Amino acid sequence: MTIKRQKKAKKNINFYKHNFSFREPFQILIDGTFCQAALKNKIQIKEQMPKYLMGEVQLCTTNCALKELESLKDLYGAKLILQRYQVRNCKHFKNPISASECLLSMLEGSNPHHYFVATQDQELTAGLKKIPGVPLMYIIVNTIVLDKPSQCSVSHVEAVALGEMVTPVQQQSINSLKEVQGIGQDGERRGKKRKRKISNPNPLSCLKKKKKQPPTQPLKTEKKKRNRQRKRSKPEGGEGPSLKPLPNP
């Protein structure tokens, strides 16, 4: 029977891993009713839960669940068990509400944080089955049981396979891309006014403008006249006429 239970649990865990991106360590939200059932049936939650889910787990609860147990004196033992687990922040710290309402609000309609929910509350169980991708755990016949996927989860997976819907992870990535691009839910782009940076003036623009001078005409250069001297031609047969010497008196 133990092997059969583990095979069914493994099949159900793989369903949530492949279709809703569940990863270890598994986060398990626990309320007071589950702790009371575990105390009554002598079940060690911290020891048996990792073995049953075949992986690391993080046991956690909310402030509202603890406050609810404080008001019920008959569930003092369950309160001591629940106090050992991590307390996740909820929106009702100042004004606590019932544990069932608080756990439903933690799932935010699509279970984006991938919580398992462990409870014996029938009303809470009915509400959880209306949200796709919520693994439900409870105690029956002294054993912890992981319920099979709800019809809502199965229908969601079929719709995604047909392309009619997107998974919660895909929806988150689409929303984040819209925020980066500045697109609202209505599809309109939100224009962001960019502030101009105050910059120093261009140093070249601060220089005084130079006055334009009229173009200067090129100076005319006077050409020097060359004095050409003609060479006289020498007579033929000598250097010139010879002078005769005068006679002595």
XYZ file of C-alpha atoms in Angstrom:
249
model
C 0.000 0.000 0.000
C 2.891 2.372 0.785
C 4.418 1.813 -2.689
C 1.018 2.452 -4.303
C 0.589 5.689 -2.361
C 4.034 6.910 -3.372
C 3.406 6.089 -7.047
C 0.177 8.093 -7.005
C 1.897 10.949 -5.194
C 4.752 10.945 -7.722
C 2.288 11.037 -10.615
C 0.418 13.980 -9.095
C 3.640 15.853 -8.279
C 4.872 15.417 -11.865
C 1.561 16.857 -13.092
C 2.193 20.069 -11.143
C 5.880 20.133 -12.056
C 5.314 19.897 -15.802
C 2.192 22.049 -16.068
C 2.568 24.628 -13.276
C 6.366 24.837 -12.838
C 6.543 23.532 -9.248
C 10.110 23.085 -7.981
C 11.871 21.987 -4.798
C 11.836 22.931 -2.032
C 8.044 22.581 -2.014
C 6.308 25.275 0.034
C 3.459 23.857 2.108
C 0.929 26.153 3.766
C -0.472 24.476 6.877
C -3.433 25.501 9.027
C -4.501 24.503 12.555
C -6.926 21.782 11.453
C -4.137 19.826 9.746
C -1.902 20.098 12.838
C -4.767 18.929 15.068
C -5.371 15.876 12.830
C -1.628 15.088 12.824
C -1.509 15.340 16.630
C -4.539 13.077 16.987
C -3.129 10.434 14.601
C 0.449 10.713 15.952
C 1.920 11.856 12.629
C 5.291 13.634 12.615
C 4.688 16.217 9.884
C 8.299 17.424 9.671
C 9.627 13.877 9.210
C 6.956 12.277 7.049
C 6.220 15.139 4.620
C 9.630 15.078 2.812
C 9.474 11.283 2.512
C 5.979 11.328 1.068
C 6.708 14.124 -1.447
C 10.169 12.674 -2.221
C 11.883 16.038 -1.975
C 12.798 18.997 0.208
C 9.937 20.930 1.772
C 9.383 24.240 3.562
C 6.606 24.099 6.134
C 4.956 27.468 6.646
C 1.803 29.155 7.929
C 0.350 32.650 8.339
C -0.173 35.033 11.226
C -3.966 34.693 10.880
C -3.777 30.910 11.333
C -1.782 31.359 14.538
C -4.168 34.010 15.868
C -7.101 31.708 15.211
C -5.510 28.925 17.291
C -4.733 31.336 20.120
C -8.453 32.042 20.481
C -9.248 28.294 20.684
C -7.961 26.869 23.976
C -8.863 23.284 23.017
C -6.293 23.391 20.180
C -3.293 24.353 22.305
C -1.283 21.306 21.107
C -1.931 22.209 17.463
C -0.775 25.744 18.187
C 2.531 24.490 19.607
C 3.133 22.478 16.422
C 2.172 25.340 14.085
C 4.475 27.776 15.882
C 7.515 25.764 14.776
C 6.993 26.598 11.107
C 7.880 29.673 9.097
C 5.343 32.505 9.224
C 4.647 34.047 5.827
C 3.574 37.656 5.624
C -0.081 38.207 4.817
C -2.069 41.416 4.299
C -4.026 41.066 7.545
C -1.341 41.653 10.157
C -3.218 44.501 11.847
C -6.710 43.048 11.309
C -6.515 39.232 11.401
C -9.176 37.191 9.584
C -10.053 33.493 9.627
C -7.350 31.036 8.558
C -9.382 29.738 5.589
C -9.866 33.245 4.162
C -6.229 34.102 4.761
C -4.914 31.004 2.979
C -7.184 31.687 -0.001
C -5.868 35.242 -0.221
C -2.274 33.955 -0.166
C -2.933 32.083 -3.414
C -4.007 35.313 -5.202
C -6.340 33.505 -7.596
C -3.583 31.725 -9.571
C -1.093 30.453 -6.936
C 1.928 32.378 -8.335
C 4.175 31.307 -5.415
C 3.452 27.593 -5.975
C 2.056 26.680 -2.567
C 0.855 23.242 -1.480
C -2.019 23.620 1.008
C -2.463 21.148 3.887
C -5.850 21.430 5.599
C -8.808 19.449 6.937
C -11.245 22.368 6.446
C -14.003 21.348 4.010
C -14.987 24.904 3.093
C -11.371 25.818 2.366
C -10.960 22.636 0.328
C -13.969 23.551 -1.836
C -12.516 27.004 -2.470
C -9.077 25.631 -3.324
C -10.471 23.301 -5.974
C -11.752 26.348 -7.882
C -8.205 27.687 -8.324
C -6.028 26.006 -10.981
C -2.638 24.670 -9.925
C -3.167 24.182 -6.170
C -1.995 20.815 -4.744
C -4.262 19.867 -1.843
C -3.088 17.698 1.065
C -5.018 16.183 3.964
C -4.804 13.346 6.505
C -6.931 10.244 6.154
C -6.629 6.894 7.964
C -3.428 7.919 9.788
C -1.644 8.858 6.546
C -0.855 12.028 4.618
C -2.513 12.100 1.197
C -1.905 14.332 -1.805
C -5.228 14.738 -3.586
C -5.443 14.210 -7.326
C -5.534 17.385 -9.473
C -8.886 19.132 -9.401
C -11.088 19.359 -12.467
C -10.300 23.064 -12.648
C -6.573 22.318 -12.916
C -7.115 19.617 -15.557
C -9.354 21.913 -17.636
C -6.782 24.677 -17.407
C -4.007 22.394 -18.679
C -6.198 21.228 -21.584
C -6.997 24.825 -22.510
C -3.298 25.723 -22.475
C -2.524 22.742 -24.716
C -5.120 23.965 -27.227
C -3.689 27.477 -27.128
C -6.788 29.006 -25.566
C -5.073 30.048 -22.319
C -1.619 30.770 -20.944
C 0.007 29.345 -17.846
C 0.470 31.554 -14.748
C 4.220 31.657 -15.393
C 3.663 32.810 -18.974
C 1.170 35.420 -17.755
C 3.727 36.766 -15.265
C 6.377 37.071 -17.972
C 3.879 38.852 -20.254
C 2.973 41.314 -17.490
C 6.624 42.019 -16.715
C 7.350 42.665 -20.403
C 4.383 45.055 -20.562
C 5.716 46.970 -17.578
C 9.140 47.256 -19.203
C 7.603 48.507 -22.460
C 5.226 50.829 -20.594
C 2.044 49.153 -21.874
C -1.051 49.116 -19.654
C -3.696 46.419 -19.316
C -5.811 48.140 -21.987
C -2.982 47.733 -24.493
C -2.150 51.440 -24.749
C 1.434 52.497 -24.494
C 2.133 54.747 -21.595
C 4.487 57.496 -22.663
C 7.076 58.499 -20.150
C 8.344 62.044 -20.310
C 12.078 62.016 -20.403
C 13.789 64.722 -18.411
C 16.429 66.597 -20.308
C 19.794 66.455 -18.704
C 21.310 69.824 -17.818
C 24.533 69.978 -19.761
C 27.284 72.567 -19.957
C 27.263 74.913 -22.973
C 29.428 74.105 -25.922
C 32.727 75.993 -25.461
C 32.941 76.678 -29.187
C 29.577 78.462 -29.138
C 30.861 80.870 -26.462
C 33.656 82.262 -28.664
C 33.186 85.733 -30.181
C 32.305 85.754 -33.803
C 35.048 87.075 -36.039
C 34.204 90.038 -38.298
C 34.387 89.244 -41.941
C 37.007 91.379 -43.713
C 36.578 92.396 -47.365
C 38.717 90.367 -49.695
C 42.065 92.059 -50.438
C 43.023 92.606 -54.060
C 46.332 91.132 -55.099
C 49.130 93.705 -55.625
C 50.381 94.164 -59.200
C 54.040 93.395 -59.503
C 55.984 95.713 -61.868
C 58.222 93.923 -64.230
C 61.747 95.304 -64.371
C 62.887 96.324 -67.822
C 66.154 94.886 -68.869
C 68.702 97.257 -70.471
C 70.148 95.476 -73.388
C 73.573 96.743 -74.530
C 74.590 95.977 -78.051
C 78.120 94.859 -78.565
C 80.031 96.745 -81.286
C 81.554 94.634 -84.003
C 85.402 94.723 -84.286
C 87.078 95.537 -87.653
C 88.665 92.761 -89.555
C 92.430 92.219 -89.520
C 93.372 93.669 -86.205
C 92.292 95.122 -83.031
C 91.861 98.706 -84.445
C 93.692 101.640 -86.189
C 97.410 102.006 -85.138
C 98.787 105.468 -84.176
C 102.053 106.618 -85.839
C 104.754 108.093 -83.544
C 105.534 111.822 -83.895
C 109.051 112.838 -85.228
C 111.657 114.303 -82.852
C 112.402 118.050 -83.426
